[in-house]
Each structure stands twice: as C-alpha cells, then as structure tokens.
Amino acid sequence: MGELLDIRRIYLEPAAAELPRGKEILARWPDATIVEVESHQRIPELYGDETNVRRWVRIKQEALVVGVKKTMTARPNGRSADFIAPSTANGCAMACAYCYVPRHKGYSNPITVFANIERVCAYTKRHAERQGRKPEPNECDPVAWVYDIGENSDCSVDARISDNVRDLVELFRGLPDAKASFATKHVNRDLLDWDPRGRTRIRFSLMPPADAKVLDIRTSQVEDRIAAIDDFVEAGYEVHVNLSPVVVRDGWLEDWAVLLDRLDAGIGPAAKRQLAAEIIFLTHNRGLHEVNLGWHPRAEDLLWRPELQQVKRSQNGDLNVRYRTGAKGGYVRALTDLIAQRTPYLRVRYAF
C-alpha cells in the first residue's frame, strides 16, 4: 500500500469523527495532519483549482477526505447494473488518464470515504428488499437485481482505507434477490477472505498492456489482474471482465488478440464457465483533455484523435468526444468477432 497510499493529510468533517467508522479510519493514520472542513464537497485546495494539475498524483497519494453522506438514493442504471447503490466513497488513488470522475468534481480528486456506513447499508438493504424477486432476466443478470457499489471509486482500493466495502459484501451475502457489483483495476487479495458466496460480482478491467502502460496510471499490471481471476472465482466471487476503454489506434485489434490469448491461457475451466464481458469504447472529454495536457500529455496522443472522433454535447453541457458513429459500429463488430474466435466462451453482455 505504501506507493499507492501515503496519507499525510486528512480533510475531516467533524461529524464523521464521531462515528465508529470515522474513528477507525483516523486510527489507521495517527500521524496524519487533520484539517477540519465544513463539507467534503467544498475543499478549495483540492477541488476546482487548476494549479493542482501539477500535483495531480501527489494529492491522490497523500490526501484523504472523510465525510458523512447526506443523500441516499439508488438510481436506476440498466446496462451494467440495475441500480447504482448509494456510494460509500468517491474519488480514487489511481490516476487513469481517461477517468470521467475529474470532469465532474474537478482536478485531482483523491478518495473521499463516508463514515456513516450503517446508514448506507440500511438504506441499500431496504431498497433491495422492496424490489422482491426479479420478474424476468435482463442483460444485468438473469436472476438477481444488480447494485453497482463502486460507480465513482475503485472498491478494491477503498478496502485498503476502511471496512466499508467488506460491510457491503457481507450485506449482499444475505440478500437472496440482489447482488453487488464493482469494476476494479487494483488487485487486493485481502478480499479473498470475505466469503461472498456468489453475491458479489467483481469486474476486472482489461486492456492491452501497451495502452495500459500509458493510460492506467498507478494501477495493478494487466497480467496481475488476469492472474487473480481464478483465485477470486475460487473464493466465491462471480468474476467478469470489463474490456475498457477500447482505444482505436494503429494495431489496436492485433493487440486485443494478444490480450484475449493471454486471458484464455491465464484462467481455468471454472472461471471460463462463468465469465462474461462488458465492452466500452473510449469516450473522452474536452475539459479532461485540457487537464491531461497539464500533467500527462503523452496520454492525449492516444485519447484525443479528432480525425476519428465526433463531438457530442452532454446533458450537463460538457463537450464529449467518441468515435464516429459510422465507423464505431465496425470497430465493435471487429472486436466481438475477435472474441468469438479467440475466447468463444466469453459472453458479451453488451458493447458500445
């Protein structure tokens, strides 16, 4: 954990320090400087200050925000999961160059962890129980209601800060009609001891190592993620893969063929029987492009390709770029055809 997290400053909402989980987190880093803040969402020296671009990674490594989650909602999702569960954290210690979260929160975006885990769990339990049995299969799951518990963070890293993620895994273990789900780029083998009993789906994100070397900053190596799949299946997790983001460049399909061959060689029959994939082609953002130029311009050689991309204004006014509509369908078919050839057991849940 030393390189990924070296917490030296904790920005603390006083109410969080009164809660058991808040006290546990503070006890893990007794030498950290405590900075009391009125709100975890308004910390000028962390968020919205463009001068922080130069300290992008250092802030992620050294700063932690501990707060109290005010609003509890389970938003309908419908593609990867049925619902987005109320978060127990947001932000990340890793620094993937394509991450959409800094677009919304501003600049480095270190981890914020919420101390009122009991309230989050109680709300999620009530929501899941109200759904009852799933009436029919959908692309999220044939039987269970799926709740994404890590939309704006990486739960494998969050688990190195507090027991919030473990509490959620244990909660879903006892919910017969619901299942937790989260994507990760970090191999945390502490999770192998949690006995999820098939009620938590981990989605290991994969991309060709040549892309990951430039784009997946401070993450576990792609080969280490593949090597972890069998162990997590044996430990009782459902394991899927996220093939994302798919970056179109010279030689991209050949490199994906190599990656699929490595996946095939790196996992056993039990993992193959239950494996499924989500495929997500790159969506980039003009604002994030400008930020990246300040701390990691090399990534933009891959991410910002105006000759291949089209601009679309999002609902919140952001200018997003994605591969041109006519060409993208061909890219998607090329990759799904490749999967059918190289890893025919790998069920594609969706691709876009």
mmCIF file of N, CA, C and O in Angstrom, residues 125-212:
data_model
loop_
_atom_site.group_PDB
_atom_site.id
_atom_site.type_symbol
_atom_site.label_atom_id
_atom_site.label_comp_id
_atom_site.label_asym_id
_atom_site.label_seq_id
_atom_site.Cartn_x
_atom_site.Cartn_y
_atom_site.Cartn_z
ATOM 1 N N LYS A 125 -30.250 -2.194 1.951
ATOM 2 C CA LYS A 125 -30.996 -3.410 2.320
ATOM 3 C C LYS A 125 -32.495 -3.201 2.121
ATOM 4 O O LYS A 125 -33.181 -4.033 1.529
ATOM 5 N N ARG A 126 -33.012 -2.074 2.584
ATOM 6 C CA ARG A 126 -34.447 -1.804 2.428
ATOM 7 C C ARG A 126 -34.824 -1.703 0.957
ATOM 8 O O ARG A 126 -35.857 -2.229 0.526
ATOM 9 N N HIS A 127 -33.977 -1.034 0.177
ATOM 10 C CA HIS A 127 -34.262 -0.874 -1.247
ATOM 11 C C HIS A 127 -34.293 -2.226 -1.946
ATOM 12 O O HIS A 127 -35.206 -2.514 -2.753
ATOM 13 N N ALA A 128 -33.315 -3.078 -1.663
ATOM 14 C CA ALA A 128 -33.253 -4.390 -2.299
ATOM 15 C C ALA A 128 -34.449 -5.249 -1.898
ATOM 16 O O ALA A 128 -35.029 -5.957 -2.737
ATOM 17 N N GLU A 129 -34.818 -5.183 -0.635
ATOM 18 C CA GLU A 129 -35.947 -5.999 -0.176
ATOM 19 C C GLU A 129 -37.262 -5.536 -0.794
ATOM 20 O O GLU A 129 -38.162 -6.352 -1.062
ATOM 21 N N ARG A 130 -37.382 -4.226 -1.057
ATOM 22 C CA ARG A 130 -38.607 -3.716 -1.686
ATOM 23 C C ARG A 130 -38.769 -4.228 -3.115
ATOM 24 O O ARG A 130 -39.887 -4.345 -3.614
ATOM 25 N N GLN A 131 -37.662 -4.536 -3.780
ATOM 26 C CA GLN A 131 -37.755 -4.996 -5.171
ATOM 27 C C GLN A 131 -38.379 -6.374 -5.273
ATOM 28 O O GLN A 131 -38.983 -6.712 -6.298
ATOM 29 N N GLY A 132 -38.212 -7.189 -4.228
ATOM 30 C CA GLY A 132 -38.687 -8.563 -4.307
ATOM 31 C C GLY A 132 -37.895 -9.361 -5.328
ATOM 32 O O GLY A 132 -36.743 -9.037 -5.648
ATOM 33 N N ARG A 133 -38.504 -10.391 -5.852
ATOM 34 C CA ARG A 133 -37.820 -11.230 -6.841
ATOM 35 C C ARG A 133 -37.810 -10.540 -8.196
ATOM 36 O O ARG A 133 -38.763 -9.858 -8.569
ATOM 37 N N LYS A 134 -36.748 -10.746 -8.943
ATOM 38 C CA LYS A 134 -36.652 -10.170 -10.283
ATOM 39 C C LYS A 134 -37.650 -10.884 -11.196
ATOM 40 O O LYS A 134 -37.622 -12.122 -11.310
ATOM 41 N N PRO A 135 -38.521 -10.145 -11.863
ATOM 42 C CA PRO A 135 -39.587 -10.808 -12.614
ATOM 43 C C PRO A 135 -39.116 -11.517 -13.866
ATOM 44 O O PRO A 135 -39.735 -12.509 -14.292
ATOM 45 N N GLU A 136 -38.036 -11.034 -14.498
ATOM 46 C CA GLU A 136 -37.556 -11.669 -15.716
ATOM 47 C C GLU A 136 -36.081 -11.342 -15.909
ATOM 48 O O GLU A 136 -35.592 -10.328 -15.411
ATOM 49 N N PRO A 137 -35.373 -12.167 -16.643
ATOM 50 C CA PRO A 137 -33.947 -11.901 -16.878
ATOM 51 C C PRO A 137 -33.748 -10.617 -17.679
ATOM 52 O O PRO A 137 -34.603 -10.211 -18.465
ATOM 53 N N ASN A 138 -32.588 -9.973 -17.460
ATOM 54 C CA ASN A 138 -32.172 -8.868 -18.322
ATOM 55 C C ASN A 138 -30.659 -8.942 -18.502
ATOM 56 O O ASN A 138 -30.018 -9.871 -18.012
ATOM 57 N N GLU A 139 -30.075 -7.959 -19.207
ATOM 58 C CA GLU A 139 -28.650 -8.068 -19.514
ATOM 59 C C GLU A 139 -27.775 -7.841 -18.288
ATOM 60 O O GLU A 139 -26.574 -8.105 -18.332
ATOM 61 N N CYS A 140 -28.354 -7.336 -17.187
ATOM 62 C CA CYS A 140 -27.570 -7.178 -15.953
ATOM 63 C C CYS A 140 -27.346 -8.524 -15.279
ATOM 64 O O CYS A 140 -26.236 -8.827 -14.840
ATOM 65 N N ASP A 141 -28.410 -9.315 -15.195
ATOM 66 C CA ASP A 141 -28.328 -10.630 -14.546
ATOM 67 C C ASP A 141 -29.634 -11.365 -14.803
ATOM 68 O O ASP A 141 -30.700 -10.749 -14.814
ATOM 69 N N PRO A 142 -29.590 -12.680 -14.976
ATOM 70 C CA PRO A 142 -30.827 -13.417 -15.228
ATOM 71 C C PRO A 142 -31.736 -13.554 -14.011
ATOM 72 O O PRO A 142 -32.947 -13.736 -14.171
ATOM 73 N N VAL A 143 -31.165 -13.457 -12.812
ATOM 74 C CA VAL A 143 -31.955 -13.755 -11.608
ATOM 75 C C VAL A 143 -31.942 -12.617 -10.595
ATOM 76 O O VAL A 143 -32.987 -12.247 -10.046
ATOM 77 N N ALA A 144 -30.778 -12.044 -10.328
ATOM 78 C CA ALA A 144 -30.627 -11.087 -9.223
ATOM 79 C C ALA A 144 -30.733 -9.647 -9.704
ATOM 80 O O ALA A 144 -30.355 -9.316 -10.839
ATOM 81 N N TRP A 145 -31.217 -8.771 -8.813
ATOM 82 C CA TRP A 145 -31.080 -7.332 -9.007
ATOM 83 C C TRP A 145 -29.623 -6.965 -8.717
ATOM 84 O O TRP A 145 -29.101 -7.280 -7.652
ATOM 85 N N VAL A 146 -28.965 -6.298 -9.654
ATOM 86 C CA VAL A 146 -27.542 -5.990 -9.510
ATOM 87 C C VAL A 146 -27.376 -4.539 -9.083
ATOM 88 O O VAL A 146 -27.945 -3.629 -9.708
ATOM 89 N N TYR A 147 -26.603 -4.329 -8.020
ATOM 90 C CA TYR A 147 -26.312 -2.999 -7.488
ATOM 91 C C TYR A 147 -24.834 -2.699 -7.660
ATOM 92 O O TYR A 147 -23.985 -3.407 -7.113
ATOM 93 N N ASP A 148 -24.508 -1.662 -8.431
ATOM 94 C CA ASP A 148 -23.116 -1.236 -8.547
ATOM 95 C C ASP A 148 -22.759 -0.450 -7.288
ATOM 96 O O ASP A 148 -23.367 0.574 -6.993
ATOM 97 N N ILE A 149 -21.776 -0.936 -6.546
ATOM 98 C CA ILE A 149 -21.400 -0.295 -5.281
ATOM 99 C C ILE A 149 -20.144 0.562 -5.430
ATOM 100 O O ILE A 149 -19.653 1.111 -4.437
ATOM 101 N N GLY A 150 -19.631 0.715 -6.682
ATOM 102 C CA GLY A 150 -18.388 1.473 -6.853
ATOM 103 C C GLY A 150 -18.404 2.348 -8.088
ATOM 104 O O GLY A 150 -17.413 2.385 -8.823
ATOM 105 N N GLU A 151 -19.494 3.074 -8.322
ATOM 106 C CA GLU A 151 -19.601 3.851 -9.553
ATOM 107 C C GLU A 151 -18.503 4.903 -9.665
ATOM 108 O O GLU A 151 -17.949 5.128 -10.746
ATOM 109 N N ASN A 152 -18.180 5.580 -8.576
ATOM 110 C CA ASN A 152 -17.252 6.710 -8.628
ATOM 111 C C ASN A 152 -15.958 6.461 -7.857
ATOM 112 O O ASN A 152 -15.283 7.406 -7.456
ATOM 113 N N SER A 153 -15.638 5.193 -7.638
ATOM 114 C CA SER A 153 -14.401 4.862 -6.934
ATOM 115 C C SER A 153 -14.007 3.444 -7.319
ATOM 116 O O SER A 153 -14.723 2.781 -8.060
ATOM 117 N N ASP A 154 -12.876 2.971 -6.828
ATOM 118 C CA ASP A 154 -12.454 1.589 -7.038
ATOM 119 C C ASP A 154 -12.513 0.890 -5.686
ATOM 120 O O ASP A 154 -11.713 1.176 -4.783
ATOM 121 N N CYS A 155 -13.457 -0.033 -5.540
ATOM 122 C CA CYS A 155 -13.702 -0.656 -4.239
ATOM 123 C C CYS A 155 -12.500 -1.437 -3.721
ATOM 124 O O CYS A 155 -12.307 -1.552 -2.508
ATOM 125 N N SER A 156 -11.678 -1.985 -4.620
ATOM 126 C CA SER A 156 -10.503 -2.737 -4.169
ATOM 127 C C SER A 156 -9.504 -1.830 -3.465
ATOM 128 O O SER A 156 -8.810 -2.262 -2.538
ATOM 129 N N VAL A 157 -9.419 -0.571 -3.897
ATOM 130 C CA VAL A 157 -8.570 0.399 -3.212
ATOM 131 C C VAL A 157 -9.270 0.925 -1.961
ATOM 132 O O VAL A 157 -8.651 1.067 -0.901
ATOM 133 N N ASP A 158 -10.570 1.194 -2.070
ATOM 134 C CA ASP A 158 -11.322 1.667 -0.904
ATOM 135 C C ASP A 158 -11.180 0.702 0.269
ATOM 136 O O ASP A 158 -11.159 1.121 1.430
ATOM 137 N N ALA A 159 -11.074 -0.585 -0.039
ATOM 138 C CA ALA A 159 -10.970 -1.591 1.019
ATOM 139 C C ALA A 159 -9.650 -1.500 1.772
ATOM 140 O O ALA A 159 -9.510 -2.091 2.849
ATOM 141 N N ARG A 160 -8.683 -0.767 1.247
ATOM 142 C CA ARG A 160 -7.429 -0.556 1.961
ATOM 143 C C ARG A 160 -7.529 0.616 2.943
ATOM 144 O O ARG A 160 -6.615 0.857 3.723
ATOM 145 N N ILE A 161 -8.641 1.337 2.879
ATOM 146 C CA ILE A 161 -8.818 2.506 3.738
ATOM 147 C C ILE A 161 -9.769 2.220 4.889
ATOM 148 O O ILE A 161 -9.547 2.666 6.011
ATOM 149 N N SER A 162 -10.827 1.473 4.600
ATOM 150 C CA SER A 162 -11.817 1.182 5.649
ATOM 151 C C SER A 162 -12.494 -0.144 5.344
ATOM 152 O O SER A 162 -12.271 -0.747 4.293
ATOM 153 N N ASP A 163 -13.356 -0.576 6.263
ATOM 154 C CA ASP A 163 -14.110 -1.815 6.081
ATOM 155 C C ASP A 163 -15.455 -1.586 5.402
ATOM 156 O O ASP A 163 -16.316 -2.470 5.422
ATOM 157 N N ASN A 164 -15.658 -0.423 4.807
ATOM 158 C CA ASN A 164 -16.953 -0.143 4.174
ATOM 159 C C ASN A 164 -17.310 -1.164 3.095
ATOM 160 O O ASN A 164 -18.442 -1.649 3.033
ATOM 161 N N VAL A 165 -16.351 -1.481 2.231
ATOM 162 C CA VAL A 165 -16.633 -2.411 1.139
ATOM 163 C C VAL A 165 -16.918 -3.800 1.696
ATOM 164 O O VAL A 165 -17.842 -4.491 1.251
ATOM 165 N N ARG A 166 -16.157 -4.204 2.689
ATOM 166 C CA ARG A 166 -16.418 -5.518 3.299
ATOM 167 C C ARG A 166 -17.818 -5.573 3.904
ATOM 168 O O ARG A 166 -18.521 -6.584 3.779
ATOM 169 N N ASP A 167 -18.246 -4.490 4.543
ATOM 170 C CA ASP A 167 -19.585 -4.465 5.114
ATOM 171 C C ASP A 167 -20.643 -4.653 4.032
ATOM 172 O O ASP A 167 -21.660 -5.330 4.248
ATOM 173 N N LEU A 168 -20.433 -4.053 2.861
ATOM 174 C CA LEU A 168 -21.393 -4.207 1.772
ATOM 175 C C LEU A 168 -21.379 -5.629 1.205
ATOM 176 O O LEU A 168 -22.435 -6.204 0.916
ATOM 177 N N VAL A 169 -20.196 -6.206 1.036
ATOM 178 C CA VAL A 169 -20.111 -7.584 0.555
ATOM 179 C C VAL A 169 -20.835 -8.514 1.517
ATOM 180 O O VAL A 169 -21.582 -9.420 1.103
ATOM 181 N N GLU A 170 -20.655 -8.295 2.799
ATOM 182 C CA GLU A 170 -21.328 -9.130 3.794
ATOM 183 C C GLU A 170 -22.835 -8.883 3.788
ATOM 184 O O GLU A 170 -23.631 -9.802 4.007
ATOM 185 N N LEU A 171 -23.256 -7.644 3.535
ATOM 186 C CA LEU A 171 -24.684 -7.346 3.436
ATOM 187 C C LEU A 171 -25.319 -8.127 2.285
ATOM 188 O O LEU A 171 -26.355 -8.794 2.464
ATOM 189 N N PHE A 172 -24.716 -8.071 1.109
ATOM 190 C CA PHE A 172 -25.305 -8.737 -0.056
ATOM 191 C C PHE A 172 -25.257 -10.253 0.066
ATOM 192 O O PHE A 172 -26.078 -10.949 -0.550
ATOM 193 N N ARG A 173 -24.345 -10.746 0.860
ATOM 194 C CA ARG A 173 -24.292 -12.187 1.115
ATOM 195 C C ARG A 173 -25.622 -12.700 1.662
ATOM 196 O O ARG A 173 -26.003 -13.847 1.431
ATOM 197 N N GLY A 174 -26.356 -11.852 2.371
ATOM 198 C CA GLY A 174 -27.622 -12.254 2.971
ATOM 199 C C GLY A 174 -28.850 -11.768 2.232
ATOM 200 O O GLY A 174 -29.968 -11.884 2.753
ATOM 201 N N LEU A 175 -28.682 -11.206 1.022
ATOM 202 C CA LEU A 175 -29.825 -10.714 0.244
ATOM 203 C C LEU A 175 -30.074 -11.685 -0.912
ATOM 204 O O LEU A 175 -29.347 -11.683 -1.898
ATOM 205 N N PRO A 176 -31.096 -12.526 -0.824
ATOM 206 C CA PRO A 176 -31.265 -13.608 -1.806
ATOM 207 C C PRO A 176 -31.607 -13.140 -3.211
ATOM 208 O O PRO A 176 -31.383 -13.880 -4.179
ATOM 209 N N ASP A 177 -32.149 -11.919 -3.348
ATOM 210 C CA ASP A 177 -32.591 -11.462 -4.668
ATOM 211 C C ASP A 177 -31.719 -10.339 -5.230
ATOM 212 O O ASP A 177 -32.091 -9.722 -6.234
ATOM 213 N N ALA A 178 -30.595 -10.059 -4.583
ATOM 214 C CA ALA A 178 -29.751 -8.940 -5.014
ATOM 215 C C ALA A 178 -28.289 -9.355 -5.026
ATOM 216 O O ALA A 178 -27.883 -10.304 -4.353
ATOM 217 N N LYS A 179 -27.507 -8.614 -5.798
ATOM 218 C CA LYS A 179 -26.091 -8.923 -5.972
ATOM 219 C C LYS A 179 -25.330 -7.601 -6.075
ATOM 220 O O LYS A 179 -25.786 -6.662 -6.735
ATOM 221 N N ALA A 180 -24.176 -7.512 -5.422
ATOM 222 C CA ALA A 180 -23.305 -6.340 -5.553
ATOM 223 C C ALA A 180 -22.402 -6.509 -6.769
ATOM 224 O O ALA A 180 -22.134 -7.630 -7.220
ATOM 225 N N SER A 181 -21.918 -5.384 -7.295
ATOM 226 C CA SER A 181 -21.019 -5.428 -8.441
ATOM 227 C C SER A 181 -20.104 -4.223 -8.402
ATOM 228 O O SER A 181 -20.523 -3.129 -8.002
ATOM 229 N N PHE A 182 -18.844 -4.416 -8.787
ATOM 230 C CA PHE A 182 -17.954 -3.268 -8.964
ATOM 231 C C PHE A 182 -16.821 -3.637 -9.916
ATOM 232 O O PHE A 182 -16.407 -4.785 -10.011
ATOM 233 N N ALA A 183 -16.359 -2.620 -10.637
ATOM 234 C CA ALA A 183 -15.210 -2.780 -11.531
ATOM 235 C C ALA A 183 -13.943 -2.374 -10.792
ATOM 236 O O ALA A 183 -13.968 -1.507 -9.914
ATOM 237 N N THR A 184 -12.834 -3.001 -11.154
ATOM 238 C CA THR A 184 -11.579 -2.684 -10.475
ATOM 239 C C THR A 184 -10.389 -2.834 -11.406
ATOM 240 O O THR A 184 -10.399 -3.655 -12.322
ATOM 241 N N LYS A 185 -9.372 -2.026 -11.131
ATOM 242 C CA LYS A 185 -8.081 -2.144 -11.803
ATOM 243 C C LYS A 185 -6.978 -2.415 -10.778
ATOM 244 O O LYS A 185 -5.802 -2.251 -11.093
ATOM 245 N N HIS A 186 -7.367 -2.792 -9.582
ATOM 246 C CA HIS A 186 -6.420 -2.992 -8.489
ATOM 247 C C HIS A 186 -6.655 -4.371 -7.875
ATOM 248 O O HIS A 186 -7.783 -4.700 -7.492
ATOM 249 N N VAL A 187 -5.614 -5.168 -7.796
ATOM 250 C CA VAL A 187 -5.732 -6.494 -7.197
ATOM 251 C C VAL A 187 -5.463 -6.376 -5.699
ATOM 252 O O VAL A 187 -4.338 -6.083 -5.280
ATOM 253 N N ASN A 188 -6.506 -6.589 -4.919
ATOM 254 C CA ASN A 188 -6.405 -6.558 -3.455
ATOM 255 C C ASN A 188 -6.805 -7.936 -2.939
ATOM 256 O O ASN A 188 -7.987 -8.268 -2.854
ATOM 257 N N ARG A 189 -5.805 -8.731 -2.603
ATOM 258 C CA ARG A 189 -6.072 -10.116 -2.215
ATOM 259 C C ARG A 189 -6.671 -10.256 -0.824
ATOM 260 O O ARG A 189 -7.082 -11.356 -0.435
ATOM 261 N N ASP A 190 -6.761 -9.166 -0.078
ATOM 262 C CA ASP A 190 -7.477 -9.222 1.201
ATOM 263 C C ASP A 190 -8.929 -9.621 0.986
ATOM 264 O O ASP A 190 -9.559 -10.230 1.857
ATOM 265 N N LEU A 191 -9.486 -9.288 -0.178
ATOM 266 C CA LEU A 191 -10.887 -9.582 -0.467
ATOM 267 C C LEU A 191 -11.149 -11.082 -0.580
ATOM 268 O O LEU A 191 -12.308 -11.525 -0.493
ATOM 269 N N LEU A 192 -10.093 -11.876 -0.768
ATOM 270 C CA LEU A 192 -10.272 -13.318 -0.939
ATOM 271 C C LEU A 192 -10.787 -13.995 0.328
ATOM 272 O O LEU A 192 -11.310 -15.114 0.259
ATOM 273 N N ASP A 193 -10.680 -13.341 1.462
ATOM 274 C CA ASP A 193 -11.093 -13.946 2.731
ATOM 275 C C ASP A 193 -12.510 -13.564 3.151
ATOM 276 O O ASP A 193 -12.925 -13.877 4.265
ATOM 277 N N TRP A 194 -13.258 -12.911 2.294
ATOM 278 C CA TRP A 194 -14.529 -12.321 2.717
ATOM 279 C C TRP A 194 -15.743 -13.235 2.545
ATOM 280 O O TRP A 194 -16.830 -12.894 2.980
ATOM 281 N N ASP A 195 -15.612 -14.363 1.878
ATOM 282 C CA ASP A 195 -16.707 -15.331 1.725
ATOM 283 C C ASP A 195 -17.977 -14.694 1.149
ATOM 284 O O ASP A 195 -19.023 -14.652 1.796
ATOM 285 N N PRO A 196 -17.920 -14.214 -0.099
ATOM 286 C CA PRO A 196 -19.079 -13.521 -0.670
ATOM 287 C C PRO A 196 -20.227 -14.433 -1.093
ATOM 288 O O PRO A 196 -21.336 -13.959 -1.354
ATOM 289 N N ARG A 197 -19.954 -15.725 -1.222
ATOM 290 C CA ARG A 197 -20.982 -16.724 -1.542
ATOM 291 C C ARG A 197 -21.725 -16.402 -2.836
ATOM 292 O O ARG A 197 -22.941 -16.578 -2.942
ATOM 293 N N GLY A 198 -20.996 -15.925 -3.818
ATOM 294 C CA GLY A 198 -21.577 -15.688 -5.122
ATOM 295 C C GLY A 198 -22.436 -14.456 -5.251
ATOM 296 O O GLY A 198 -23.018 -14.205 -6.313
ATOM 297 N N ARG A 199 -22.491 -13.633 -4.192
ATOM 298 C CA ARG A 199 -23.399 -12.490 -4.207
ATOM 299 C C ARG A 199 -22.692 -11.180 -4.542
ATOM 300 O O ARG A 199 -23.311 -10.115 -4.482
ATOM 301 N N THR A 200 -21.419 -11.234 -4.900
ATOM 302 C CA THR A 200 -20.689 -10.046 -5.357
ATOM 303 C C THR A 200 -19.980 -10.372 -6.663
ATOM 304 O O THR A 200 -19.271 -11.380 -6.750
ATOM 305 N N ARG A 201 -20.190 -9.520 -7.642
ATOM 306 C CA ARG A 201 -19.548 -9.646 -8.952
ATOM 307 C C ARG A 201 -18.409 -8.637 -9.044
ATOM 308 O O ARG A 201 -18.621 -7.431 -8.915
ATOM 309 N N ILE A 202 -17.208 -9.137 -9.254
ATOM 310 C CA ILE A 202 -16.045 -8.277 -9.497
ATOM 311 C C ILE A 202 -15.769 -8.277 -10.989
ATOM 312 O O ILE A 202 -15.724 -9.336 -11.629
ATOM 313 N N ARG A 203 -15.619 -7.074 -11.545
ATOM 314 C CA ARG A 203 -15.306 -6.948 -12.973
ATOM 315 C C ARG A 203 -13.884 -6.402 -13.093
ATOM 316 O O ARG A 203 -13.639 -5.236 -12.818
ATOM 317 N N PHE A 204 -12.949 -7.274 -13.469
ATOM 318 C CA PHE A 204 -11.572 -6.823 -13.673
ATOM 319 C C PHE A 204 -11.481 -6.122 -15.028
ATOM 320 O O PHE A 204 -11.834 -6.694 -16.062
ATOM 321 N N SER A 205 -11.041 -4.879 -15.018
ATOM 322 C CA SER A 205 -10.884 -4.111 -16.253
ATOM 323 C C SER A 205 -9.590 -4.517 -16.941
ATOM 324 O O SER A 205 -8.533 -4.570 -16.312
ATOM 325 N N LEU A 206 -9.685 -4.775 -18.235
ATOM 326 C CA LEU A 206 -8.530 -5.217 -19.020
ATOM 327 C C LEU A 206 -8.386 -4.367 -20.273
ATOM 328 O O LEU A 206 -9.378 -3.941 -20.868
ATOM 329 N N MET A 207 -7.162 -4.144 -20.685
ATOM 330 C CA MET A 207 -6.831 -3.527 -21.970
ATOM 331 C C MET A 207 -5.432 -3.995 -22.343
ATOM 332 O O MET A 207 -4.692 -4.500 -21.483
ATOM 333 N N PRO A 208 -5.047 -3.881 -23.603
ATOM 334 C CA PRO A 208 -3.693 -4.293 -23.981
ATOM 335 C C PRO A 208 -2.643 -3.576 -23.134
ATOM 336 O O PRO A 208 -2.756 -2.374 -22.879
ATOM 337 N N PRO A 209 -1.633 -4.290 -22.666
ATOM 338 C CA PRO A 209 -0.613 -3.661 -21.817
ATOM 339 C C PRO A 209 0.033 -2.428 -22.430
ATOM 340 O O PRO A 209 0.412 -1.510 -21.707
ATOM 341 N N ALA A 210 0.152 -2.381 -23.764
ATOM 342 C CA ALA A 210 0.755 -1.198 -24.391
ATOM 343 C C ALA A 210 -0.084 0.046 -24.119
ATOM 344 O O ALA A 210 0.452 1.143 -23.926
ATOM 345 N N ASP A 211 -1.419 -0.103 -24.098
ATOM 346 C CA ASP A 211 -2.293 1.013 -23.758
ATOM 347 C C ASP A 211 -2.256 1.286 -22.258
ATOM 348 O O ASP A 211 -2.197 2.439 -21.823
ATOM 349 N N ALA A 212 -2.301 0.215 -21.468
ATOM 350 C CA ALA A 212 -2.332 0.383 -20.016
ATOM 351 C C ALA A 212 -1.091 1.098 -19.499
ATOM 352 O O ALA A 212 -1.169 1.884 -18.551
#
